[in-house]
Structures are given as C-alpha cells and as structure tokens.
Amino acid sequence: MVRTTISQLLAAVTLLSKTSAYQQRRYIDNSSGTPEVIVPGASSYNGLNLVPQMGWNTWNAFHCDVDEDLLLTTAQQLVDYGLRDLGYNYISLDDCWSIGRNLSGYLVENPIKFPSGMPSVIARIHDLGFKFGIYSSAGLFTCGRYPGSLGYEKEDAELWASWGVDYLKYDNCFNQGQSGTPKLSFDRYNVMSQALNQTGREIVYAMCNWGNDDPYDWAYTIANSGRMSGDIYDSFNRPDDRCPCTEAPGCAWPGFHCSIMNILNKIPAITSRTMSGYFNDMDGLEVGNGGQDDNEYVSHFSMWAINSSPLMIGTNIGTISPANLAILSNPAIIALNQDPSAGAAIRKWRYMVDPDDYGQGEIQLWTRVLDNGDTVIALLNAGNMTRMMNATMDDIFLDQRTAGAYRAPPELSQTWDVYDLWANRMTDQEAGAIINGTSGAGSNATNPRFNATATSYAEGLRNNATALFGSRTGSIAPSGTFSAEIARHSVGVYRLRSQGNTSTRKRDEL
Ligand SMILES: *[C@@H]1O[C@H](CO)[C@@H](O)[C@H](O)[C@H]1NC(C)=O
Ligand SMILES: *[C@@H]1O[C@H](CO)[C@@H](O)[C@H](O)[C@H]1NC(C)=O
Ligand SMILES: *[C@@H]1O[C@H](CO)[C@@H](O)[C@H](O)[C@H]1NC(C)=O
Ligand SMILES: *[C@@H]1O[C@H](CO)[C@@H](O)[C@H](O)[C@H]1NC(C)=O
Ligand SMILES: *[C@@H]1O[C@H](CO)[C@@H](O)[C@H](O)[C@H]1NC(C)=O
Ligand SMILES: *[C@@H]1O[C@H](CO)[C@@H](O)[C@H](O)[C@H]1NC(C)=O
Ligand SMILES: *[C@@H]1O[C@H](CO)[C@@H](O)[C@H](O)[C@H]1NC(C)=O
Ligand SMILES: *[C@@H]1O[C@H](CO)[C@@H](O)[C@H](O)[C@H]1NC(C)=O
Ligand SMILES: *[C@@H]1O[C@H](CO)[C@@H](O)[C@H](O)[C@H]1NC(C)=O
Ligand SMILES: *[C@@H]1O[C@H](CO)[C@@H](O)[C@H](O)[C@H]1NC(C)=O
C-alpha cells in the first residue's frame, strides 16, 4: 500500500472510483487526524478488467485452423444463442493468423485466412457488439512458429492499436532463454505492457507464461491476468507426464496436457494473488469438446467461475450440444465469476477417498465471501462414487474464527438460507430450442435469461435479480452442518444468504 497526502487526493479518488465499494470502505482512513487516503497498491494497473474477462477463444477447439469466416460466424452464433449477452464479449483469435513481417517490420495477416484484411474483420466484430483479441508470443516465434513479438513490441502494439484490437493474449514460446528468474520474465513481459500502454488504446493484457517464474507474485503491476499452469487438456483428472507439476509455486516445467483437477489443485496456494484487475488464469474452457461427461464439465465450469478465472469458451459453437450450452449459460454461476469482490475461493479441506480410475479420488470444500455478504460454498466430489458431503459452519467460517484475537464469529450465530446455484439450469429442451432458433434466445421464455449487456452482474446482484440466485433448498441453523448428495465427479455450488440472528428472529416470530 502507498500512503499519499491530501495533495494527491484527486488522483487517488479516480483510482478509488474504479475499485469496489468494499475496497473503498476499507481504504479511507483519517485516524491520524489529517484526512489521508491509503491507495490500494494493487488494483488494476491500467484501470481495465476489474472482473475477469469472458469470451470465446479459438485455440482449444481449432488450434491453427482459423480464418475470418470462423470468427464472424462464431460471433453471430454467440449473439443468437444469448452468450454475448450473458457476458462472453471477447472474440479472441489465437495463434497462426500471420504470415510474417513486411520490410518495415510490421506483422502481416495471412491473406488466405483473412482476405478482407484484419481491420475490416475487427470492425465487423465490433459491430456485432464484441471486443477483439489478438495473440502473440514474448519470443522469437509464437508456439505455432509464426513470428513472435520479442524485439518488435512497439511495432506490434502500434499495429494492433491501429487495427482496433482490445485484448492481447501473450504467450511464452521461443523466449530465447529470457526466463528462469522472476526478474527476467518480468522485464520481458513488461516491454509489451509499456508498448501497449503507449499506444493510448485500452488493451487488456493477458499474460500466458504458464506460471513460469511465479507471475502471480509480480505480474499484477503490468498485466490484467496471468496463466498459472501449463496448458489445459480435455480430461477431468488423468495425470500426464507432460504436465509434471502438482503445485504452482516454483514449478520449473509447467508443460501441457494438464487436467482439470491438476490445474484446480494448483490454485489453493496462490488464491491471495487474485485481485480486481489481475486474475489467475486457469486456461480456456474445455466445456463442449467431448473429453468429459456432463458432471465433469459442470465441475470444471463451476470451479473456474468461483476462482475468478477468465471464462473463455473454447469449443465449436456451431456444433455445441444443448447440455453444454446450458452449462455455459448458467447466470447464477457466472455471477460468482463476475462478483465485484474479484477474489478467489479458499479450499477449506481436501480428503483422499475411494480410488478413482487413475489411482486416487478426493473430495474438497471450497468457500468464498462475496461482495454483498453472501458466502458461496462448493462441495466437490472427485471420488469414484456418489456420496453425501458435509460442510460444517465451523469449516465454512474457518477464516472468521481464526482472524486474530479470538472472538466468536457472528456468522456462527446466524441462520443461513441455502440457494442451489445449479437448480435452475436450462433444460436440454430449452437449450435445444435456442440452438434451433425457435425460442428468441429466451427473451420471452417463461424463465427469462439474464442479460448482462442490459444490466451488469454487479447491478443484478444489488437488485437481487432472481436469475442470479438459483433456487432455495433449505437453511443452515447456527453452528449447523449443510449436507448434500453429490454425484461422482460433480460439484454442488450453493449461495448462503444470512437471515440474521436466529435468536432475534425467533423472538420476532413468537
Ligand atoms: C473521519 O472523518 C469523519 C468525517 O469528518 C468522521 O465522521 C469520522 O469520525 C472520522 N474517523 C476517525 C476514525 O477519526
Ligand atoms: C508494413 O505494414 C505496415 C502496417 O500495415 C504498413 O504501414 C507499411 O506500409 C508496410 N510496409 C511495407 C514495406 O509494405
Ligand atoms: C497507461 O498507464 C497509466 C499509468 O499506469 C494509466 O493511468 C493509463 O490509464 C494507462 N493507459 C492505457 C491506455 O492503458
Ligand atoms: C469406480 O467405480 C466403478 C463403478 O462402481 C467400478 O467399476 C470401478 O472399479 C471403480 N474404480 C476404482 C479404481 O475403484
Ligand atoms: C456426511 O455425514 C453423513 C451423516 O453423518 C455421513 O453418513 C457421511 O459419511 C458424511 N460424508 C462424508 C464424506 O464424510
Ligand atoms: C431442434 O431441431 C432438431 C432437428 O430438426 C430436432 O430434432 C429437435 O427436436 C429440435 N429441438 C428442439 C428443442 O426444438
Ligand atoms: C417468442 O416470441 C416470438 C416472436 O414474438 C414468437 O414467435 C414465439 O412463439 C415466442 N415464444 C414463446 C415461447 O412464447
Ligand atoms: C440484451 O440487452 C441488449 C441491450 O438492451 C439488447 O440489445 C439485446 O437484444 C438483449 N439480448 C437478449 C438476448 O434479449
Ligand atoms: C436483496 O436481498 C437482501 C437479502 O434478502 C436484502 O437484504 C436486500 O435489501 C435486497 N435488496 C434489494 C435491492 O431488494
Ligand atoms: C446476534 O447474536 C449474538 C449473540 O447472541 C450477538 O452478540 C449479536 O450482537 C447479534 N447480532 C445482531 C446483528 O443482532
């Protein structure tokens, strides 16, 4: 944190206005007699991406097989299926879009893949209500061995800004050995950060250095998100030798082919490094790509959302199934991701249980306090059988119990209403009708969908928009336990809302 005098108040107020109400309350301090503002030193460095980015990215489903038709067709489908208006508003083009540099040193788009020219494609994507993301690598080449941006940061940033680019995914391949210490990686990624800033265009900077050199420890002053693991692959929990690390800090060889459970289990150690304007990126979503069953995709999507990972859809929207559209379209889960608190969840416990097909099974309890005082809990069953899972109030409010000089946490003497956030998942019938174009994207359906283009998630949460709160399934009494039956490889996600003090309430009711 940085202490400032009243002369810097104006600048500080600008910064504070970009942070959540929660932060504003905490950082105004006049206890010394002279009014003084304590500026949160690690809010968004460029004022962008205060909640995680959402959108669609080409890599997981299409790899190098990209062209302008794919981008424009998908953008239209995202509109038609209501996904843009659920918040997925970046179209992010990944690797393999260029053919090289021209004699002046500027990148040139592949004219066969992008015959209209990139500026025209980007303008049409903007017209459809999206922002546009480009891709490069902080190396001599991209991972697909097209020209990288190392040494050409200024030219590339200028070109992208002139095209109207809003977002950069910046990879780590062919980095010429400029890694191995946090300082080497910081310096290399900072050159592009400065180059983007100097264009004067607002460009969200998504670092993709796979957690190498622990970016969650140094990147929040230069970037808006940072990958924290090697690349994802479409498997729930199959270990793969190409993804050798099981912990994020100090992982020297991030690799690739990392499963959902591998990436998820790397997050608990670094959750304190998730903040408004800098998110730990668990990598693009695999929902829809066929390698996992429905429960596994529900778990993948829920755990990415609750941990404030960017939510970038990575599947072929043109062939998406109703069930997978329904998973990606759950506004009650997306609202956790877009919550103004911009934090990650905390894993309260993890126990090994019956062996799964790959030699281990486990169950976990995750919790997160939300901006409006609600608490969300996730009961994750990565074991091999359906089981009753239990969350005690003592575990849910562990942090409040251990926050310093002991005091009985008020949360423990309250009754909490429990809302199941998957209860109102769209039926396959409804999702199928949306895909078939026979439902008007739900605008006149009996259960209208949340429209984040019209009403932000923050505003919807403030106004208790029903679509964001799932369905009430019961309550937890003071010091009680919440139990739910959770299927194999599935998760229950519940929002707890305080009823206030039960003792007081009981007297009122008598
Ligand atoms: C801070 O200033 C406000 C307004 O002048 C005052 O109401 C409040 O008591 C002060 N707080 C402290 C801790 O001095
Ligand atoms: C290279 O590309 C840039 C940006 O598109 C353009 O301004 C410049 O004229 C090109 N230079 C040559 C030699 O073609
Ligand atoms: C550039 O950086 C400054 C200082 O961090 C910031 O105030 C400004 O908004 C940034 N501008 C852009 C276009 O990112
Ligand atoms: C997982 O459960 C299935 C179905 O009950 C069973 O056939 C399989 O043997 C179990 N796997 C392991 C590793 O226990
Ligand atoms: C949850 O509690 C029930 C009832 O006490 C018990 O049968 C069950 O084994 C518990 N589940 C776990 C995973 O410990
Ligand atoms: C969507 O269209 C397909 C093909 O015509 C049809 O089989 C299916 O029943 C339709 N689904 C819905 C939910 O209308
Ligand atoms: C929704 O509105 C459209 C156009 O007004 C209409 O054709 C359609 O039948 C309506 N759907 C439902 C489910 O009411
Ligand atoms: C969502 O709201 C926007 C802005 O009001 C509107 O243009 C759009 O059509 C709405 N989307 C849906 C699916 O109703
Ligand atoms: C939203 O619900 C909470 C909890 O029931 C309540 O305290 C609050 O007043 C409600 N807000 C609005 C705007 O209705
Ligand atoms: C709730 O009850 C506890 C214990 O009886 C008491 O200390 C606390 O002040 C009460 N809180 C409210 C908001 O009434």
XYZ file of C-alpha atoms and ligand atoms in Angstrom:
650
model
C 0.000 0.000 0.000
C 1.084 3.537 -0.735
C 0.379 6.415 1.653
C -0.412 9.726 -0.006
C -1.013 13.238 1.210
C -4.128 15.266 0.564
C -2.449 16.888 -2.466
C -2.737 13.560 -4.245
C -6.324 13.090 -3.205
C -7.700 13.814 -6.627
C -5.658 11.113 -8.325
C -6.481 8.692 -5.545
C -10.200 9.356 -5.830
C -10.024 8.479 -9.527
C -8.424 5.189 -8.639
C -10.823 4.505 -5.796
C -13.784 5.093 -8.049
C -12.627 2.117 -10.053
C -12.494 -0.204 -7.063
C -15.451 -1.856 -5.419
C -17.469 -0.280 -2.639
C -15.994 -2.895 -0.350
C -12.457 -1.649 -1.004
C -13.447 1.995 -0.727
C -14.762 1.406 2.766
C -11.545 -0.193 3.828
C -9.056 2.233 2.414
C -10.312 5.600 3.608
C -8.552 6.229 6.885
C -8.436 9.516 8.798
C -7.416 8.068 12.139
C -4.253 10.230 12.259
C -6.256 13.441 12.464
C -5.335 14.682 8.995
C -7.520 13.095 6.360
C -5.372 10.618 4.491
C -6.135 8.210 1.720
C -4.474 4.871 1.538
C -4.442 3.841 -2.109
C -4.838 0.151 -2.776
C -1.479 -0.512 -4.388
C -2.570 -3.471 -6.418
C -5.844 -2.674 -8.042
C -5.923 -2.754 -11.834
C -2.661 -1.213 -13.066
C -4.355 0.227 -16.164
C -7.903 0.529 -14.853
C -9.089 -2.396 -17.024
C -10.514 -5.851 -16.303
C -11.911 -5.206 -12.828
C -13.762 -8.511 -13.107
C -12.489 -11.485 -15.128
C -12.623 -11.361 -18.923
C -15.217 -13.563 -20.636
C -15.410 -14.549 -24.264
C -14.562 -17.144 -26.865
C -11.056 -18.176 -27.945
C -10.070 -20.228 -30.992
C -7.301 -22.409 -29.556
C -8.837 -25.337 -27.658
C -11.180 -26.381 -30.466
C -9.489 -25.113 -33.630
C -5.744 -24.763 -32.983
C -4.252 -23.335 -36.210
C -7.391 -23.901 -38.287
C -8.649 -20.306 -38.080
C -9.958 -17.780 -40.594
C -12.263 -14.791 -40.800
C -15.366 -16.871 -41.552
C -14.874 -18.802 -38.321
C -14.573 -15.606 -36.289
C -17.567 -13.887 -37.867
C -19.792 -16.964 -37.890
C -18.995 -17.712 -34.263
C -19.596 -14.102 -33.218
C -23.061 -14.249 -34.796
C -23.773 -17.586 -33.073
C -22.728 -16.160 -29.703
C -25.289 -13.388 -30.260
C -28.005 -15.775 -31.441
C -27.517 -18.178 -28.519
C -27.604 -15.343 -25.975
C -23.987 -15.958 -24.961
C -22.758 -12.443 -25.784
C -25.485 -11.061 -23.552
C -24.511 -13.417 -20.746
C -21.154 -11.610 -20.763
C -18.991 -13.567 -23.235
C -17.982 -10.431 -25.094
C -14.442 -11.012 -26.355
C -13.702 -12.773 -29.636
C -10.112 -13.880 -29.066
C -8.117 -15.045 -32.083
C -5.236 -17.294 -31.047
C -2.091 -18.461 -32.872
C -1.454 -18.916 -36.617
C -3.004 -15.748 -38.026
C 0.074 -14.095 -39.612
C 2.459 -14.947 -42.433
C 5.418 -12.897 -41.300
C 6.726 -9.320 -41.240
C 6.933 -6.881 -44.093
C 10.052 -4.887 -44.954
C 9.104 -2.189 -42.421
C 8.973 -4.778 -39.652
C 5.195 -4.923 -39.228
C 3.251 -8.177 -38.962
C 1.097 -9.139 -41.943
C -2.080 -11.204 -41.607
C -2.421 -14.338 -43.711
C -4.317 -13.127 -46.801
C -5.817 -16.556 -47.494
C -7.279 -16.863 -43.992
C -8.186 -13.168 -43.721
C -8.912 -11.966 -47.271
C -10.873 -8.934 -46.040
C -7.873 -7.720 -44.048
C -7.744 -7.668 -40.286
C -9.053 -4.091 -39.793
C -12.237 -4.943 -41.695
C -12.759 -8.211 -39.781
C -12.247 -6.448 -36.460
C -14.665 -3.658 -37.425
C -17.370 -6.223 -38.209
C -16.766 -7.990 -34.905
C -17.089 -4.658 -33.108
C -20.339 -4.037 -34.977
C -21.701 -7.281 -33.529
C -21.090 -5.919 -30.033
C -17.816 -7.675 -29.206
C -14.309 -6.641 -28.322
C -11.489 -8.252 -30.295
C -8.444 -10.135 -29.015
C -5.197 -10.863 -30.861
C -2.367 -13.269 -29.989
C 1.418 -13.228 -30.000
C 4.376 -14.576 -28.033
C 7.090 -12.885 -25.976
C 9.600 -14.787 -28.048
C 11.253 -15.018 -31.428
C 8.355 -17.175 -32.657
C 4.851 -17.966 -31.479
C 4.196 -21.515 -30.284
C 2.951 -22.333 -33.817
C 6.282 -20.957 -35.163
C 4.978 -17.769 -36.685
C 6.894 -14.545 -35.988
C 6.823 -13.551 -32.296
C 6.969 -10.069 -30.813
C 10.277 -10.156 -28.903
C 12.206 -7.091 -30.104
C 9.164 -5.839 -32.055
C 6.922 -4.919 -29.131
C 6.496 -1.284 -30.181
C 5.674 -2.047 -33.840
C 3.239 -4.812 -32.920
C 1.406 -2.829 -30.254
C 1.095 0.123 -32.653
C -0.244 -2.072 -35.446
C -2.802 -3.804 -33.214
C -3.972 -0.468 -31.764
C -4.386 0.884 -35.311
C -6.496 -2.184 -36.153
C -8.777 -1.635 -33.158
C -7.539 -4.574 -31.053
C -8.861 -4.599 -27.453
C -7.069 -7.592 -25.932
C -3.733 -9.389 -26.219
C -3.018 -12.994 -25.253
C 0.768 -13.059 -24.964
C 2.447 -16.468 -24.977
C 5.878 -17.649 -23.822
C 7.312 -19.815 -26.607
C 10.807 -19.299 -28.080
C 11.714 -16.794 -25.375
C 15.436 -17.045 -26.126
C 16.178 -18.169 -22.577
C 14.904 -14.945 -21.078
C 13.234 -16.830 -18.228
C 14.291 -18.758 -15.163
C 14.071 -15.878 -12.712
C 11.074 -13.658 -11.941
C 13.126 -10.611 -12.974
C 13.938 -11.997 -16.434
C 10.292 -12.842 -17.076
C 9.042 -9.571 -15.592
C 11.354 -7.491 -17.780
C 10.431 -9.366 -20.940
C 6.664 -9.124 -20.339
C 6.936 -5.525 -19.146
C 8.264 -4.330 -22.528
C 4.958 -5.280 -24.146
C 2.989 -3.858 -21.208
C 4.649 -0.477 -21.745
C 4.253 -0.683 -25.523
C 0.516 -1.364 -25.188
C 0.127 1.489 -22.728
C 1.950 3.878 -25.032
C -0.494 3.300 -27.852
C -3.085 5.126 -25.748
C -5.677 2.467 -26.647
C -7.292 0.483 -23.845
C -5.987 -3.045 -24.371
C -6.454 -5.810 -21.817
C -3.130 -7.625 -21.384
C -3.479 -11.370 -20.763
C -0.094 -12.910 -19.980
C 0.267 -16.535 -20.972
C 3.589 -17.607 -19.472
C 2.133 -20.779 -17.902
C 3.000 -19.775 -14.341
C 6.704 -19.796 -15.170
C 8.725 -17.804 -12.609
C 5.600 -17.365 -10.441
C 3.865 -14.475 -12.259
C 1.180 -14.290 -9.531
C 3.955 -12.721 -7.455
C 4.987 -9.965 -9.855
C 2.618 -9.532 -12.799
C -0.256 -7.537 -11.276
C 1.545 -4.222 -11.868
C 1.961 -4.921 -15.591
C -0.864 -7.252 -16.701
C -4.590 -7.954 -16.324
C -4.381 -11.730 -15.990
C -1.699 -14.372 -15.892
C -1.806 -18.053 -16.677
C -0.767 -20.043 -13.599
C -0.284 -23.527 -15.086
C 0.765 -25.372 -18.201
C -1.890 -25.791 -20.903
C -5.188 -27.457 -20.116
C -6.426 -30.572 -21.918
C -9.882 -32.068 -22.077
C -9.590 -34.579 -19.236
C -11.100 -34.373 -15.765
C -8.281 -35.967 -13.802
C -5.995 -38.135 -15.922
C -2.364 -37.441 -14.938
C 0.007 -36.852 -17.860
C 3.813 -36.897 -17.744
C 3.949 -33.801 -19.924
C 2.405 -31.797 -17.052
C 4.735 -32.798 -14.212
C 3.957 -30.184 -11.508
C 1.262 -30.624 -8.882
C 1.882 -27.248 -7.207
C 2.036 -23.789 -8.803
C 4.755 -22.039 -6.756
C 8.213 -22.877 -8.022
C 7.023 -25.064 -10.902
C 10.034 -25.071 -13.214
C 8.463 -27.097 -16.012
C 4.759 -26.183 -16.491
C 4.387 -28.368 -19.585
C 0.993 -29.074 -21.120
C -1.777 -31.704 -21.043
C -2.791 -30.578 -17.551
C -6.156 -31.974 -16.384
C -8.957 -30.030 -14.703
C -8.054 -31.476 -11.289
C -4.335 -30.833 -11.828
C -4.930 -27.142 -12.537
C -7.547 -26.781 -9.817
C -5.221 -28.300 -7.210
C -2.539 -25.712 -8.074
C -4.845 -22.786 -7.229
C -5.229 -23.034 -3.418
C -1.670 -21.876 -2.677
C -1.982 -18.729 -4.778
C -5.570 -17.556 -4.246
C -4.416 -14.477 -2.324
C -2.858 -13.235 -5.573
C -6.223 -12.895 -7.330
C -7.479 -9.318 -7.323
C -9.511 -6.792 -9.234
C -7.568 -6.122 -12.433
C -5.321 -9.221 -12.181
C -6.724 -12.720 -12.342
C -5.089 -16.109 -12.115
C -5.940 -17.617 -15.491
C -6.633 -21.351 -15.217
C -6.715 -21.523 -19.081
C -9.545 -21.643 -21.606
C -12.636 -23.763 -21.030
C -12.905 -27.270 -22.486
C -16.700 -27.497 -21.992
C -18.163 -28.960 -25.186
C -15.032 -30.626 -26.559
C -16.122 -34.173 -25.749
C -13.473 -35.476 -23.344
C -15.561 -35.223 -20.162
C -19.031 -36.170 -19.030
C -21.736 -33.720 -18.020
C -20.896 -33.763 -14.293
C -17.224 -33.181 -15.066
C -17.966 -30.187 -17.274
C -20.247 -28.779 -14.551
C -17.354 -29.140 -12.082
C -14.823 -27.599 -14.494
C -17.050 -24.605 -15.238
C -18.056 -24.076 -11.590
C -14.523 -24.205 -10.205
C -13.152 -21.857 -12.891
C -16.012 -19.434 -12.163
C -15.721 -19.466 -8.391
C -11.959 -18.841 -8.574
C -12.325 -15.775 -10.821
C -10.504 -17.414 -13.703
C -11.190 -15.782 -17.061
C -14.096 -17.628 -18.708
C -13.064 -18.068 -22.329
C -15.222 -20.608 -24.149
C -13.006 -22.952 -26.180
C -15.404 -25.048 -28.204
C -17.062 -25.062 -31.624
C -20.262 -23.089 -31.046
C -21.597 -24.324 -34.395
C -21.855 -27.890 -33.099
C -22.466 -27.281 -29.393
C -24.938 -29.632 -27.691
C -27.931 -28.346 -25.721
C -26.425 -29.723 -22.486
C -23.137 -27.897 -22.979
C -24.896 -24.669 -23.959
C -26.894 -24.991 -20.740
C -23.710 -25.302 -18.656
C -22.091 -22.221 -20.206
C -25.361 -20.294 -19.848
C -25.918 -20.548 -16.086
C -26.057 -16.902 -14.912
C -26.062 -17.864 -11.216
C -22.600 -19.430 -11.666
C -21.308 -16.666 -13.960
C -22.394 -14.122 -11.308
C -19.847 -15.670 -8.914
C -17.132 -15.090 -11.508
C -18.250 -11.522 -12.158
C -18.789 -10.657 -8.484
C -17.329 -7.203 -7.665
C -15.241 -8.753 -4.854
C -12.984 -10.123 -7.630
C -11.483 -12.717 -5.301
C -10.775 -16.413 -5.480
C -12.234 -19.177 -3.366
C -10.430 -20.850 -0.483
C -10.141 -24.607 -0.263
C -11.068 -25.437 3.307
C -10.347 -29.113 3.151
C -9.271 -31.904 0.839
C -9.517 -35.588 1.688
C -8.426 -38.586 -0.309
C -11.264 -41.089 -0.714
C -12.022 -44.199 -2.757
C -9.522 -44.652 -5.584
C -10.629 -43.356 -8.938
C -9.656 -44.777 -12.308
C -6.280 -43.051 -12.039
C -5.377 -44.322 -8.592
C -6.774 -41.566 -6.388
C -10.070 -39.967 -5.574
C -10.666 -36.897 -3.489
C -13.318 -34.615 -2.027
C -12.976 -30.911 -1.322
C -14.806 -27.997 0.304
C -14.308 -24.520 -1.157
C -15.793 -21.253 0.134
C -15.750 -17.613 -0.870
C -17.189 -14.481 0.710
C -18.978 -12.364 -1.885
C -19.351 -8.608 -2.210
C -22.886 -8.445 -0.775
C -22.017 -10.516 2.301
C -23.262 -13.816 0.903
C -20.939 -16.812 1.132
C -20.685 -19.397 -1.627
C -19.695 -22.979 -0.917
C -18.668 -25.669 -3.392
C -18.722 -29.327 -2.417
C -16.570 -31.098 -4.993
C -16.716 -34.864 -5.256
C -13.780 -36.055 -7.357
C -14.176 -39.533 -5.926
C -15.464 -42.591 -7.737
C -18.942 -42.795 -6.214
C -21.932 -40.685 -5.260
C -21.648 -39.610 -1.627
C -23.258 -37.452 0.998
C -20.968 -34.484 1.588
C -20.987 -32.228 4.621
C -19.934 -28.641 5.256
C -19.945 -27.543 8.887
C -20.358 -23.885 9.794
C -17.016 -24.151 11.604
C -15.324 -25.112 8.334
C -17.231 -22.609 6.197
C -16.294 -19.751 8.541
C -12.839 -21.010 9.482
C -11.164 -17.742 8.469
C -13.533 -15.656 10.579
C -12.794 -17.941 13.551
C -9.044 -17.592 13.141
C -8.865 -13.926 12.159
C -6.804 -12.796 15.128
C -7.684 -12.263 18.782
C -10.387 -14.869 19.204
C -13.969 -13.735 19.093
C -16.990 -15.850 18.316
C -17.721 -15.018 14.677
C -21.210 -13.523 14.337
C -21.681 -15.707 11.257
C -21.897 -18.757 13.519
C -24.917 -17.440 15.387
C -26.869 -16.713 12.234
C -29.225 -18.822 10.180
C -28.276 -19.050 6.504
C -30.643 -19.675 3.626
C -29.110 -22.050 1.105
C -29.605 -21.468 -2.623
C -28.639 -24.210 -5.070
C -26.986 -22.381 -7.996
C -27.407 -25.283 -10.423
C -31.102 -25.837 -9.638
C -32.341 -23.627 -12.471
C -30.048 -24.966 -15.182
C -31.785 -24.673 -18.567
C -33.345 -27.920 -19.713
C -31.940 -29.556 -22.835
C -35.318 -28.769 -24.409
C -34.911 -25.010 -23.794
C -31.262 -25.015 -24.873
C -32.178 -27.053 -27.967
C -34.835 -24.526 -28.914
C -32.265 -21.722 -28.610
C -29.872 -23.615 -30.888
C -32.695 -24.280 -33.358
C -33.612 -20.597 -33.335
C -37.148 -21.289 -32.184
C -37.008 -19.542 -28.830
C -35.835 -15.955 -29.461
C -32.810 -16.574 -27.197
C -35.154 -16.844 -24.263
C -36.226 -13.216 -24.307
C -39.886 -14.227 -23.948
C -39.378 -17.580 -22.282
C -41.139 -18.375 -19.033
C -37.838 -18.160 -17.186
C -36.189 -15.121 -18.822
C -32.437 -15.249 -19.085
C -30.094 -12.752 -17.518
C -28.938 -10.049 -19.941
C -25.568 -8.667 -18.833
C -25.456 -6.272 -21.774
C -28.534 -4.528 -20.394
C -27.780 -4.987 -16.675
C -24.304 -5.705 -15.298
C -23.873 -8.619 -12.915
C -22.969 -6.121 -10.168
C -26.268 -4.318 -10.657
C -28.226 -7.560 -10.958
C -26.734 -8.755 -7.672
C -27.555 -5.451 -5.954
C -31.166 -5.768 -7.120
C -31.492 -9.453 -6.249
C -32.213 -10.450 -9.876
C -33.777 -13.892 -9.494
C -31.720 -15.415 -12.321
C -28.539 -14.935 -10.249
C -29.650 -16.687 -7.076
C -30.574 -20.210 -8.101
C -33.256 -21.823 -6.011
C -33.634 -22.005 -2.239
C -33.228 -25.567 -0.982
C -33.133 -25.134 2.789
C -31.238 -23.389 5.530
C -28.408 -23.960 7.982
C -29.048 -23.265 11.643
C -26.401 -21.635 13.859
C -23.375 -23.931 14.207
C -25.099 -26.419 11.945
C -23.952 -28.544 9.040
C -25.042 -28.453 5.426
C -25.209 -31.831 3.693
C -25.895 -32.705 0.093
C -25.633 -35.784 -2.066
C -23.050 -35.147 -4.771
C -22.609 -37.469 -7.742
C -19.267 -38.875 -8.899
C -17.035 -36.168 -10.431
C -19.613 -33.496 -9.735
C -19.971 -30.428 -7.566
C -22.727 -28.758 -5.591
C -22.496 -24.970 -5.573
C -24.594 -23.106 -3.008
C -25.026 -19.455 -2.141
C -25.608 -18.831 1.565
C -27.611 -15.722 2.473
C -27.882 -14.648 6.079
C -31.300 -14.419 7.689
C -29.676 -12.530 10.559
C -29.650 -13.763 14.154
C -31.884 -16.736 14.672
C -32.426 -15.948 18.336
C -33.684 -12.473 17.468
C -35.740 -13.854 14.644
C -37.380 -16.484 16.792
C -38.478 -13.854 19.298
C -39.917 -11.825 16.424
C -41.840 -14.785 15.157
C -43.318 -15.781 18.513
C -13.153 10.563 9.914
O -13.790 11.721 9.453
C -15.225 11.662 9.502
C -15.768 12.940 8.836
O -15.066 14.064 9.265
C -15.670 11.490 10.945
O -17.084 11.376 10.998
C -15.044 10.226 11.499
O -15.364 10.098 12.858
C -13.536 10.246 11.347
N -12.993 8.938 11.704
C -11.978 8.798 12.514
C -11.529 7.377 12.761
O -11.406 9.736 13.031
C 4.154 -2.794 -43.497
O 2.917 -2.810 -42.790
C 2.563 -1.567 -42.228
C 1.301 -1.760 -41.382
O 0.317 -2.417 -42.095
C 2.376 -0.538 -43.326
O 2.053 0.709 -42.763
C 3.670 -0.431 -44.128
O 3.476 0.418 -45.225
C 4.116 -1.791 -44.625
N 5.421 -1.689 -45.213
C 5.737 -2.237 -46.371
C 7.126 -2.052 -46.867
O 4.923 -2.883 -47.023
C -1.185 3.790 -19.044
O -0.659 3.676 -17.721
C -1.090 4.684 -16.833
C -0.317 4.519 -15.544
O -0.406 3.217 -15.073
C -2.580 4.578 -16.659
O -3.034 5.587 -15.793
C -3.230 4.715 -18.007
O -4.633 4.526 -17.873
C -2.688 3.692 -18.982
N -3.249 3.928 -20.285
C -3.643 2.964 -21.079
C -4.206 3.386 -22.390
O -3.567 1.792 -20.793
C -15.014 -46.955 -9.905
O -16.379 -47.318 -9.830
C -16.765 -48.194 -10.864
C -18.281 -48.343 -10.802
O -18.693 -48.609 -9.498
C -16.032 -49.510 -10.686
O -16.376 -50.406 -11.718
C -14.539 -49.226 -10.742
O -13.826 -50.414 -10.467
C -14.145 -48.168 -9.734
N -12.752 -47.831 -9.939
C -11.839 -47.974 -8.987
C -10.436 -47.620 -9.345
O -12.132 -48.333 -7.862
C -21.594 -36.804 5.900
O -22.403 -37.069 7.025
C -23.171 -38.253 6.906
C -24.111 -38.305 8.110
O -23.402 -38.081 9.270
C -22.250 -39.443 6.829
O -23.001 -40.627 6.645
C -21.332 -39.253 5.630
O -20.391 -40.294 5.573
C -20.607 -37.936 5.715
N -19.865 -37.753 4.476
C -18.544 -37.673 4.426
C -17.957 -37.518 3.064
O -17.851 -37.709 5.399
C -34.140 -28.949 -32.962
O -34.104 -29.375 -34.322
C -33.789 -30.747 -34.480
C -33.623 -31.039 -35.951
O -34.710 -30.523 -36.646
C -34.901 -31.575 -33.857
O -34.583 -32.946 -33.956
C -35.006 -31.210 -32.375
O -36.099 -31.872 -31.798
C -35.190 -29.723 -32.194
N -35.071 -29.443 -30.774
C -35.860 -28.598 -30.153
C -35.644 -28.483 -28.667
O -36.701 -27.952 -30.709
C -41.485 -15.675 -28.555
O -41.756 -14.605 -29.437
C -41.704 -14.944 -30.806
C -41.864 -13.680 -31.640
O -42.680 -12.750 -30.994
C -42.785 -15.981 -31.090
O -42.736 -16.366 -32.434
C -42.547 -17.199 -30.206
O -43.582 -18.140 -30.376
C -42.462 -16.802 -28.746
N -42.047 -17.954 -27.972
C -42.646 -18.292 -26.839
C -42.054 -19.482 -26.139
O -43.601 -17.707 -26.399
C -29.893 -7.700 -24.133
O -29.945 -6.328 -23.947
C -29.411 -5.597 -25.044
C -29.364 -4.128 -24.643
O -30.565 -3.742 -24.106
C -30.258 -5.864 -26.276
O -29.735 -5.150 -27.371
C -30.237 -7.349 -26.558
O -31.074 -7.667 -27.627
C -30.688 -8.142 -25.338
N -30.446 -9.556 -25.592
C -31.364 -10.504 -25.495
C -30.935 -11.891 -25.735
O -32.532 -10.273 -25.209
C -31.685 -8.106 -1.603
O -31.823 -9.179 -0.695
C -31.195 -8.967 0.562
C -31.275 -10.249 1.360
O -32.561 -10.756 1.346
C -31.848 -7.786 1.259
O -31.193 -7.534 2.480
C -31.738 -6.557 0.364
O -32.420 -5.476 0.935
C -32.299 -6.844 -1.026
N -32.017 -5.719 -1.888
C -32.925 -5.199 -2.698
C -32.484 -4.031 -3.532
O -34.053 -5.635 -2.781
C -26.508 -11.855 17.171
O -26.412 -12.608 18.356
C -25.158 -12.513 19.002
C -25.135 -13.483 20.164
O -26.395 -13.548 20.788
C -24.944 -11.043 19.435
O -23.689 -10.916 20.050
C -25.009 -10.163 18.197
O -24.890 -8.808 18.552
C -26.301 -10.376 17.433
N -26.211 -9.655 16.172
C -27.234 -8.971 15.659
C -26.997 -8.322 14.334
O -28.296 -8.888 16.213
